[in-house]
Rosetta silent file (secondary structure, phi, psi, omega in degrees, C-alpha in Angstrom):
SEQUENCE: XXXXXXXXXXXXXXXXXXXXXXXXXXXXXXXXXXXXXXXXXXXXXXXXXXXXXXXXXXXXXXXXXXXXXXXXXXXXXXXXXXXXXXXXXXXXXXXXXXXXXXXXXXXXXXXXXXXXXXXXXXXXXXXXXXXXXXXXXXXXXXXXXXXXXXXXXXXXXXXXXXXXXXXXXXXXXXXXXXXXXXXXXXXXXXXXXXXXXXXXXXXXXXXXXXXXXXXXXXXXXXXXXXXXXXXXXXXXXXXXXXXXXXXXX
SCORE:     score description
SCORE:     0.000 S_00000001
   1 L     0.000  -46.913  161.114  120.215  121.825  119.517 S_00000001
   2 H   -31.436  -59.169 -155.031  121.866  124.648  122.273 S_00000001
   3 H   -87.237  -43.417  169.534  124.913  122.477  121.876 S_00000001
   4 H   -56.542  -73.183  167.505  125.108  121.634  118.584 S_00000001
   5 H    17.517  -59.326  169.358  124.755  125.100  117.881 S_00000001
   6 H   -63.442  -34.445 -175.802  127.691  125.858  120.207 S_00000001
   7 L   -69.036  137.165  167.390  129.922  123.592  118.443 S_00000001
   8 L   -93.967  178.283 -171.536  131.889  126.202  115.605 S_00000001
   9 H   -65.106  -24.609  167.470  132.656  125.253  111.991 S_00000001
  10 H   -46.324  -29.845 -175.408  136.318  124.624  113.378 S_00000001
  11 H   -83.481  -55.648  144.027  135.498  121.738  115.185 S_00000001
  12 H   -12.987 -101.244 -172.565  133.755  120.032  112.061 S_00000001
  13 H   -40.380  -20.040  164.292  136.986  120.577  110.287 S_00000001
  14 H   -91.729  -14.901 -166.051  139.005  118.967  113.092 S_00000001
  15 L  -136.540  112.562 -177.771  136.980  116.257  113.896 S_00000001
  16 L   -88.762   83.731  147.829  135.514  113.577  112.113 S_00000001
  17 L   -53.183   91.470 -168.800  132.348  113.781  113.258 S_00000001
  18 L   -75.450   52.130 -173.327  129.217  111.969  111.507 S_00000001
  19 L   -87.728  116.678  147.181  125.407  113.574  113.546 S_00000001
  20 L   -85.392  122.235 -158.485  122.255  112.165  111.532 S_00000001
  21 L  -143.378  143.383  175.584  118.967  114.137  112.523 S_00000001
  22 L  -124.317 -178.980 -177.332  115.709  114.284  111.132 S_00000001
  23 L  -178.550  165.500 -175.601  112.827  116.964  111.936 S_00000001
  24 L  -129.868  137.677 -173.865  110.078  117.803  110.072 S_00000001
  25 H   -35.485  -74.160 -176.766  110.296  121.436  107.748 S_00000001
  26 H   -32.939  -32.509  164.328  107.027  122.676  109.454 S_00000001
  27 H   -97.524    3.548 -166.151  108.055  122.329  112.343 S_00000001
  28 L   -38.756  126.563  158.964  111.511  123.710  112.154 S_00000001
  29 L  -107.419  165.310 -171.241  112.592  126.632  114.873 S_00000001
  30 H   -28.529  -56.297 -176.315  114.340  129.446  114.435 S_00000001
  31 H   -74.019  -55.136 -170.145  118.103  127.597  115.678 S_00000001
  32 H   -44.994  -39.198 -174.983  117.096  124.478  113.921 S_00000001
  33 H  -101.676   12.493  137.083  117.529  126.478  110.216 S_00000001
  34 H   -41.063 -100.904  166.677  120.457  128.353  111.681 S_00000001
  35 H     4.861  -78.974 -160.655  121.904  125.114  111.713 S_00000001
  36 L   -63.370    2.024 -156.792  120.726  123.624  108.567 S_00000001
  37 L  -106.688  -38.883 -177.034  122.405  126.792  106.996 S_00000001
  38 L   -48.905  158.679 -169.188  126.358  126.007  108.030 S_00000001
  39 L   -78.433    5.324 -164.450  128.781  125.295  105.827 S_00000001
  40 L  -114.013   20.306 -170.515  129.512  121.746  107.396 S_00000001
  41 L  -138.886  134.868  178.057  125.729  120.373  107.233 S_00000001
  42 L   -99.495  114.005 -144.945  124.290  118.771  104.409 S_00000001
  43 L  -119.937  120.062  174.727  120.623  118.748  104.212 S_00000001
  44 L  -107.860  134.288  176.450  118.348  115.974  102.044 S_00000001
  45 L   -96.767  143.954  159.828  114.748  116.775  101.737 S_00000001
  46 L  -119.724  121.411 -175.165  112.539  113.930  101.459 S_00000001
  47 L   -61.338  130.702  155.159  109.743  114.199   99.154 S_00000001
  48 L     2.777  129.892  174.825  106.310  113.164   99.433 S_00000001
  49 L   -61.509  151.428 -178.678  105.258  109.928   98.611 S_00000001
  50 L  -105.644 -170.117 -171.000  103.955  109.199   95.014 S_00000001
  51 H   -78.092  -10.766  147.035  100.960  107.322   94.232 S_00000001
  52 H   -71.494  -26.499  162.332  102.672  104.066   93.671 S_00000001
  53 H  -116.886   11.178  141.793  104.182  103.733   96.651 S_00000001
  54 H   -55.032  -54.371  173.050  101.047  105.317   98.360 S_00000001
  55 H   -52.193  -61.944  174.364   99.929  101.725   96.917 S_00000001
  56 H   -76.634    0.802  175.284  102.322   99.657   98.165 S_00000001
  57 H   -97.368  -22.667 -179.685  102.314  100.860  101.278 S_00000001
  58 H   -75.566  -44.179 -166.351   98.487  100.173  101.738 S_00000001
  59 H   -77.719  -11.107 -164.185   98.648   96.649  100.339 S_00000001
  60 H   -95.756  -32.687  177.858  101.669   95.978  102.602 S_00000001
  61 H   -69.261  -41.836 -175.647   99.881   97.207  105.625 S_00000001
  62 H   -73.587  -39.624 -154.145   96.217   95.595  104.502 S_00000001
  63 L    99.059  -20.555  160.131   97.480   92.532  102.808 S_00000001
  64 L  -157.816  179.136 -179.488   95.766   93.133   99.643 S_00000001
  65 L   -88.825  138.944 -177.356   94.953   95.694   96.972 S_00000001
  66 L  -119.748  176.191 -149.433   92.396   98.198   96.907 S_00000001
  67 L   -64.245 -170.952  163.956   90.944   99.760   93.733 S_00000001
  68 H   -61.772  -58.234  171.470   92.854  102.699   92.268 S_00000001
  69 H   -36.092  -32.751 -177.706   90.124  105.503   92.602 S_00000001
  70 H   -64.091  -45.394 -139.324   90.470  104.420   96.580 S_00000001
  71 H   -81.424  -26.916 -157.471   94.265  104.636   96.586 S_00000001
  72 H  -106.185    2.914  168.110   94.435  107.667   94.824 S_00000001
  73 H  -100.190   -2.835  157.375   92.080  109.594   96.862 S_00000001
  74 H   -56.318  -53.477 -163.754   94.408  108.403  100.020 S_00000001
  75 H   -67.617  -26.562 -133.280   97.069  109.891   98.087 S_00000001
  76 H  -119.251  -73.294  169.710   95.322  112.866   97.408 S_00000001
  77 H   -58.744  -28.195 -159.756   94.069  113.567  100.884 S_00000001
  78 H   -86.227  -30.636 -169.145   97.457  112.366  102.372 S_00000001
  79 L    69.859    7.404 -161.931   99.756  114.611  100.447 S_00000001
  80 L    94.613    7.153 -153.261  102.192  111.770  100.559 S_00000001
  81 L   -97.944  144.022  179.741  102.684  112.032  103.839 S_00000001
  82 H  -100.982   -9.533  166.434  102.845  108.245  105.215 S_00000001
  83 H   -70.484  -62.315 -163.710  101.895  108.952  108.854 S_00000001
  84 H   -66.193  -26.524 -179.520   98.458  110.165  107.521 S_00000001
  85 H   -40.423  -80.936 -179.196   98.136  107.428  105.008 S_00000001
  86 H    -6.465  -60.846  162.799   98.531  105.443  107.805 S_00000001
  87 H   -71.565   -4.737  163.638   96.015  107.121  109.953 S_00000001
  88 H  -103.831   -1.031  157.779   93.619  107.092  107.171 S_00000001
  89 H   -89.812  -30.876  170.254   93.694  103.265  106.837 S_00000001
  90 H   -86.640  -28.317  179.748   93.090  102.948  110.845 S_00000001
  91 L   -78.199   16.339  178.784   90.018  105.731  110.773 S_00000001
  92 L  -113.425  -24.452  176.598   88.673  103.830  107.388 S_00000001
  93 L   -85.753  -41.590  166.953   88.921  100.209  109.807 S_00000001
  94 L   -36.852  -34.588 -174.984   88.000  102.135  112.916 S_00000001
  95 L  -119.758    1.165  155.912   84.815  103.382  111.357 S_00000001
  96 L   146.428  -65.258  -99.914   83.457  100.608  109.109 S_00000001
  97 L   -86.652   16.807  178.884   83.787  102.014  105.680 S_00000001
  98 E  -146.880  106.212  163.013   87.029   99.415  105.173 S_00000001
  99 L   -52.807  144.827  142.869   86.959   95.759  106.197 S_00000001
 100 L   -75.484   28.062 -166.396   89.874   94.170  107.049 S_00000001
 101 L   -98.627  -36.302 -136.979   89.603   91.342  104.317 S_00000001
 102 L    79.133   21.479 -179.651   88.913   93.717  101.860 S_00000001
 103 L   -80.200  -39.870 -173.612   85.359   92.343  101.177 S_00000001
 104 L  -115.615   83.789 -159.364   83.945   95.722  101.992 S_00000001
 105 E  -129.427  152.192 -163.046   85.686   99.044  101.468 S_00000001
 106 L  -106.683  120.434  179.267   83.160  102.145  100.722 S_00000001
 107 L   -57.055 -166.935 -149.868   84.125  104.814   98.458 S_00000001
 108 L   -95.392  119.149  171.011   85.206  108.118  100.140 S_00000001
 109 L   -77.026  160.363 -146.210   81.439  109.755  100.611 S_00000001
 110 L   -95.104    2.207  163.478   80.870  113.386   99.971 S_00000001
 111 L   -90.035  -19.683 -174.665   79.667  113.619  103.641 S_00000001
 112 L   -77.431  122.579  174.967   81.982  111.693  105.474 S_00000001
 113 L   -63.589  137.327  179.216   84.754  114.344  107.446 S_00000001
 114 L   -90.982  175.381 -165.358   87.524  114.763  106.005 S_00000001
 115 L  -148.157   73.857  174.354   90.596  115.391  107.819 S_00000001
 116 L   -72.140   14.627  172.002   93.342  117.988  106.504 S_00000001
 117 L  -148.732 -172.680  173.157   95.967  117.453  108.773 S_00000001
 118 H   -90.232  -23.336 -172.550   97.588  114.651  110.897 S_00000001
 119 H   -69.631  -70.511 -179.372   96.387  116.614  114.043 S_00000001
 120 H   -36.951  -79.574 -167.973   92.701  116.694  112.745 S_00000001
 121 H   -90.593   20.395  167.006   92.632  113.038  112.378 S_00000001
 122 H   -83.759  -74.608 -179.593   94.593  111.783  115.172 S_00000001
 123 H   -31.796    2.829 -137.906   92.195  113.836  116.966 S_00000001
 124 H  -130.101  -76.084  156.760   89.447  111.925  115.487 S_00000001
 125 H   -27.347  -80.208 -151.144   90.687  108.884  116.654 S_00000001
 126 H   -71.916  -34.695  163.292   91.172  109.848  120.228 S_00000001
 127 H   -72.843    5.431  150.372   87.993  111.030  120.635 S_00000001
 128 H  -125.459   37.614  116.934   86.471  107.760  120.169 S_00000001
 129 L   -11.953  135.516  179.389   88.541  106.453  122.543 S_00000001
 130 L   -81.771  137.393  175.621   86.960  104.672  125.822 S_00000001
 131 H   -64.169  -25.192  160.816   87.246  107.002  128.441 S_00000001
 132 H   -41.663  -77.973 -157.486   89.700  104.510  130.728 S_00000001
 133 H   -50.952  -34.505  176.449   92.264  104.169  127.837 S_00000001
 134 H   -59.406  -41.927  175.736   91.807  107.988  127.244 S_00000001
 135 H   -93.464  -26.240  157.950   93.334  108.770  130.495 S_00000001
 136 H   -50.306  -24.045 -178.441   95.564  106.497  130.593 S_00000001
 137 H   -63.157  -56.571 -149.739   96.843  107.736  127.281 S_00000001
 138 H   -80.668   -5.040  178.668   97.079  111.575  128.288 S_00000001
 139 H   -93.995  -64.358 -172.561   99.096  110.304  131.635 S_00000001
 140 H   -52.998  -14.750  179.949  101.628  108.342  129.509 S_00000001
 141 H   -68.306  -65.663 -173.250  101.555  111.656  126.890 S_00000001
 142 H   -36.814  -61.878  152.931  102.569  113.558  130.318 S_00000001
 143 H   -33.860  -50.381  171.149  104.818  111.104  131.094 S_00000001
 144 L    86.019  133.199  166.713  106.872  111.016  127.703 S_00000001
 145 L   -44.697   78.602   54.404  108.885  108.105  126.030 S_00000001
 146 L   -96.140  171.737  162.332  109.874  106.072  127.286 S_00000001
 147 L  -111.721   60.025   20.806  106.983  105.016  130.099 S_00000001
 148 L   168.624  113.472  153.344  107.742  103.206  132.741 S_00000001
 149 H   -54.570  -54.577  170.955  105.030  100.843  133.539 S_00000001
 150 H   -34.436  -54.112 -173.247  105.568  100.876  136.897 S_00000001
 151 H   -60.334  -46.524 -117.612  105.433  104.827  136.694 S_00000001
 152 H  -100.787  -64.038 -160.784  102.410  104.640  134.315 S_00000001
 153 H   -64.376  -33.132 -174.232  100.514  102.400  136.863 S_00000001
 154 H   -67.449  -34.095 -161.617  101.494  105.032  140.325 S_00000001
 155 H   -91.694  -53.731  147.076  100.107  107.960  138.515 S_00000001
 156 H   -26.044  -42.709  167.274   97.021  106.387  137.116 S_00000001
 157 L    78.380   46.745 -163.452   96.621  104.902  140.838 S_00000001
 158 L  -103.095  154.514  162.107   96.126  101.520  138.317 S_00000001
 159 L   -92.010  152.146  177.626   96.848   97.812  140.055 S_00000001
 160 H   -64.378  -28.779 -139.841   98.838   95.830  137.695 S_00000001
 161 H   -96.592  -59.748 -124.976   96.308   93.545  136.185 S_00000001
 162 H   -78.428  -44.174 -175.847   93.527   96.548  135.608 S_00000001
 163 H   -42.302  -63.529 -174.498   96.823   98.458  134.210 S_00000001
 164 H   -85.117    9.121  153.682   98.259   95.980  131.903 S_00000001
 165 H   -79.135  -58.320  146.319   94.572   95.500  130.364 S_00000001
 166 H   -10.742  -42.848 -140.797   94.799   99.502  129.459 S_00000001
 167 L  -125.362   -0.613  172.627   97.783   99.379  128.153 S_00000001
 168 L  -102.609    6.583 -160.682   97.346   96.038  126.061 S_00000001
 169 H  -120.581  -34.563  171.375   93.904   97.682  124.605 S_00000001
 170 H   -96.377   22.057  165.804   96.214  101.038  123.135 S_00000001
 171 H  -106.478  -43.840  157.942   98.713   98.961  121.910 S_00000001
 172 H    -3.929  -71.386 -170.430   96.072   96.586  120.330 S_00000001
 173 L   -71.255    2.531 -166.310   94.699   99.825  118.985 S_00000001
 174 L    49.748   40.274  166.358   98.188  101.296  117.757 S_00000001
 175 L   -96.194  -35.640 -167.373   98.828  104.545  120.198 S_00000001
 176 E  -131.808  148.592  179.477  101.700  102.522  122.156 S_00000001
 177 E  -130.716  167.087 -140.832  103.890   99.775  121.404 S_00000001
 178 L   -95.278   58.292 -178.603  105.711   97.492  123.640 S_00000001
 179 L   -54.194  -29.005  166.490  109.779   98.093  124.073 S_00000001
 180 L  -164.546 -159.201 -163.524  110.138   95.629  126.480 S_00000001
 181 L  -100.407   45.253  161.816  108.444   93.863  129.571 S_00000001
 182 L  -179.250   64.938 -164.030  108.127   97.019  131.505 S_00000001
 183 L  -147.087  147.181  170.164  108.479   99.591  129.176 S_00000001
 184 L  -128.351 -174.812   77.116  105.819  101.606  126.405 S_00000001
 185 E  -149.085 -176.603 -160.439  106.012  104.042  124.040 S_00000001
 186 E   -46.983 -174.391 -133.950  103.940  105.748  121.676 S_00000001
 187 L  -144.279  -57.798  158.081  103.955  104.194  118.370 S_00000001
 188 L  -136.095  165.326 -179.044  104.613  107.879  116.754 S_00000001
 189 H   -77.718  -14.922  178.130  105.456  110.993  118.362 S_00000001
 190 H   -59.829  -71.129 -151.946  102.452  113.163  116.788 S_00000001
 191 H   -43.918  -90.856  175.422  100.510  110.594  118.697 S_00000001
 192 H   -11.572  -44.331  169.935  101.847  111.603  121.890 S_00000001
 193 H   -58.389  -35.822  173.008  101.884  115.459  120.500 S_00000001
 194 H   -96.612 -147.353 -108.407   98.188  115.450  119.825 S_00000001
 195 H   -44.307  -11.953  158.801   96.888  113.928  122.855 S_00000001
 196 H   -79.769  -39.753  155.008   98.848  115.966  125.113 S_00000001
 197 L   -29.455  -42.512 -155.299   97.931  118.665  123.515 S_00000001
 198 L   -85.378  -28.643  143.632   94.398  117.625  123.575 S_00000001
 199 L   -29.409   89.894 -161.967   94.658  118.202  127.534 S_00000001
 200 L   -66.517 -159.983 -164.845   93.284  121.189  129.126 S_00000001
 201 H  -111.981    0.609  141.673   95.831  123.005  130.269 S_00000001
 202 H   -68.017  -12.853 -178.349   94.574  123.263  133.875 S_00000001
 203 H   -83.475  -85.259  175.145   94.449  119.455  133.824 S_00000001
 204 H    11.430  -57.776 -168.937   98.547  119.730  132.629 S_00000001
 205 H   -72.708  -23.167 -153.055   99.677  121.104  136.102 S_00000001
 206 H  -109.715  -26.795  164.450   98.370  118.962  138.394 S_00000001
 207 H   -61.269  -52.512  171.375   99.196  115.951  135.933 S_00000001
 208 H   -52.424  -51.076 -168.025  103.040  117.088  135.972 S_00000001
 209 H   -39.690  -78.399 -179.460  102.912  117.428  139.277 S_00000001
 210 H   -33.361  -28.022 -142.972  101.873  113.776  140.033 S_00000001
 211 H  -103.173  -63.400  160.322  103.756  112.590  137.865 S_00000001
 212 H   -47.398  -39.935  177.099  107.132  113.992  139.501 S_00000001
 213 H   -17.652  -75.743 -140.924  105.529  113.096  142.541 S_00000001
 214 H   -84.420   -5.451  170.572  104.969  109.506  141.695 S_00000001
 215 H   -92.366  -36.529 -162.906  108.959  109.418  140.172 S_00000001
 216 H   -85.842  -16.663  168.106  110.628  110.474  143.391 S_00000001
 217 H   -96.530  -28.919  179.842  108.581  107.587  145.369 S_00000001
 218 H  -104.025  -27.734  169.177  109.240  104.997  142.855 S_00000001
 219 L   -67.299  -66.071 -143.407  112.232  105.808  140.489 S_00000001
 220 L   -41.611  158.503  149.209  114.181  108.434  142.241 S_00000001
 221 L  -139.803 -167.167 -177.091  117.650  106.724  144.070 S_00000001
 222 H   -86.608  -44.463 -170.133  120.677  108.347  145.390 S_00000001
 223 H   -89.831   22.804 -169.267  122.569  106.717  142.247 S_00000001
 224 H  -116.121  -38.937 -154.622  119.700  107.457  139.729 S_00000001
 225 H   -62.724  -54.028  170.278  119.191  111.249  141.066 S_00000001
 226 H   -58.410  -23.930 -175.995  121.927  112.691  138.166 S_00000001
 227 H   -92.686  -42.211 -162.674  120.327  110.884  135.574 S_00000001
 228 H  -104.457  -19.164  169.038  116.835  111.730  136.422 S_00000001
 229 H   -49.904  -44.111  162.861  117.242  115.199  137.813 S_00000001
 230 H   -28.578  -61.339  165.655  116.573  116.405  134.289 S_00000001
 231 H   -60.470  -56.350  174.797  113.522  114.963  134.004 S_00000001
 232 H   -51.007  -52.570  167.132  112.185  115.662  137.570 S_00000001
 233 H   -49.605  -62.986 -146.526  113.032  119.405  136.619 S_00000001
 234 H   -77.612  -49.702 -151.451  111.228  119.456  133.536 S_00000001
 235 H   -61.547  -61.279 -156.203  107.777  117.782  135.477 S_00000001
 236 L   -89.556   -2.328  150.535  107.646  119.991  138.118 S_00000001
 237 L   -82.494  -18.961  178.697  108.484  123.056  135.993 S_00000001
 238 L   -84.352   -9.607 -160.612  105.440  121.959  133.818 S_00000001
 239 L  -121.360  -20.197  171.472  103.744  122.112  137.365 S_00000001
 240 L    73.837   25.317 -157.597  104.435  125.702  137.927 S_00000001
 241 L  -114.780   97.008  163.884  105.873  124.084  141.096 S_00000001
 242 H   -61.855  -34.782  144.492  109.281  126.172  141.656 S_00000001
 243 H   -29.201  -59.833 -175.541  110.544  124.894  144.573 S_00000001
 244 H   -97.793  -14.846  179.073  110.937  121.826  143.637 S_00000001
 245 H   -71.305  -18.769 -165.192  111.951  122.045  140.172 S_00000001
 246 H   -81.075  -27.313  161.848  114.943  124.321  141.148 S_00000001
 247 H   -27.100  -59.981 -150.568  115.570  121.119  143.867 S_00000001
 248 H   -95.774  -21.587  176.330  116.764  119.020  140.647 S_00000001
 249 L   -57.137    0.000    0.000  118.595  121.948  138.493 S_00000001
């Protein structure tokens, strides 16, 4: 953002230059709606979902239809938003009240918690998490997209076997998905946002730490060290450990 930023409206006008960026309005900072305010950036909002294709997005994930009173208090709860639909379709399989045939789906009861954000019911999720996969989780949240299996396994202090059984049980469950065959990452970035969050934040430091640690014995090279110095900065600044982050600036 620092650079676009930097760039003036002249350069726009000299250069045909195309950048497509998304973000979401809630979270916007201060430079981001600088930005969206020049005269050379066009901005499309995207609206909520409506309650038909709140529908179609449920039968295309389930596989069949559920009634309308269900659908519309998804919709209703969801705001349109399709990460929480989503997340309201894995807490409704996660917790009974929705088979996945559709033989058995429970109306919404006037007891069962509710969830008014995506944070609230991510959190929900991760707290019935097995405590293994839970730390394995909050080291790849530490860690960041992409995750290095290799890296994943050094910090964890995991063997490969006991490792790639972790790490096939959260993609199973849908916090990480597979880019390739030594590669993870999260599945959405909230996920990652809420469970690092969900860290205390004396746990944080000592987690960064390792975690630079465990790149400069297994990553780092001579020809890699420009590429990675970024990162290695960032860990070990997250580590309160000034020495070494100033090492990679």
């Amino acid at each position: 953002l620092a650079f676009l930023g930097a760039l003036r409206p002249e350069y726009f006008r000299k250069h045909r230059v195309i950048i497509v960026a998304t973000y979401r309005t809630e979270e916007a900072e201060d430079l981001l709606e600088q930005l969206c305010v020049r005269p050379h950036v066009e901005n499309i909002l995207l609206p909520p979902l409506g309650e038909s294709e709140v529908r179609d997005m449920i039968t295309e994930s389930l596989g069949f239809q559920l009634d309308p009173s269900w659908v519309d208090q998804i919709c209703q709860r969801s705001g349109g938003n399709p990460l929480l639909v989503a997340e309201y379709l894995r807490a409704g399989l996660e917790e009974g009240w929705l088979s996945p045939d559709g033989s058995s789906v429970e109306a919404f009861a006037h007891d069962r918690p509710s969830a008014d954000s995506i944070e609230e019911l991510i959190g929900r999720r991760l707290a019935g998490l097995p405590a293994e996969a839970r730390s394995v989780l909050e080291v790849a949240a530490a860690i960041g997209n992409p995750i290095s299996s290799t890296l994943l396994g050094a910090v964890c202090r995991l063997g490969e076997t006991e490792l790639e059984e972790r790490a096939t049980q959260l993609v199973e469950l849908n916090y990480l998905e597979r880019i390739d065959a030594h590669h993870f990452r999260f599945l959405h970035d909230k996920l990652r946002e809420v469970c690092y969050e969900a860290i205390p934040a004396e746990a944080q430091l000592p987690l960064h730490r390792e975690v630079g640690l465990s790149l400069e014995r297994t990553v780092l090279t001579e020809s890699s060290r420009l590429t990675m110095a970024p990162v290695l900065a960032h860990h070990f600044a997250k580590a309160r450990d000034t020495a070494r982050a100033v090492q990679y600036l």
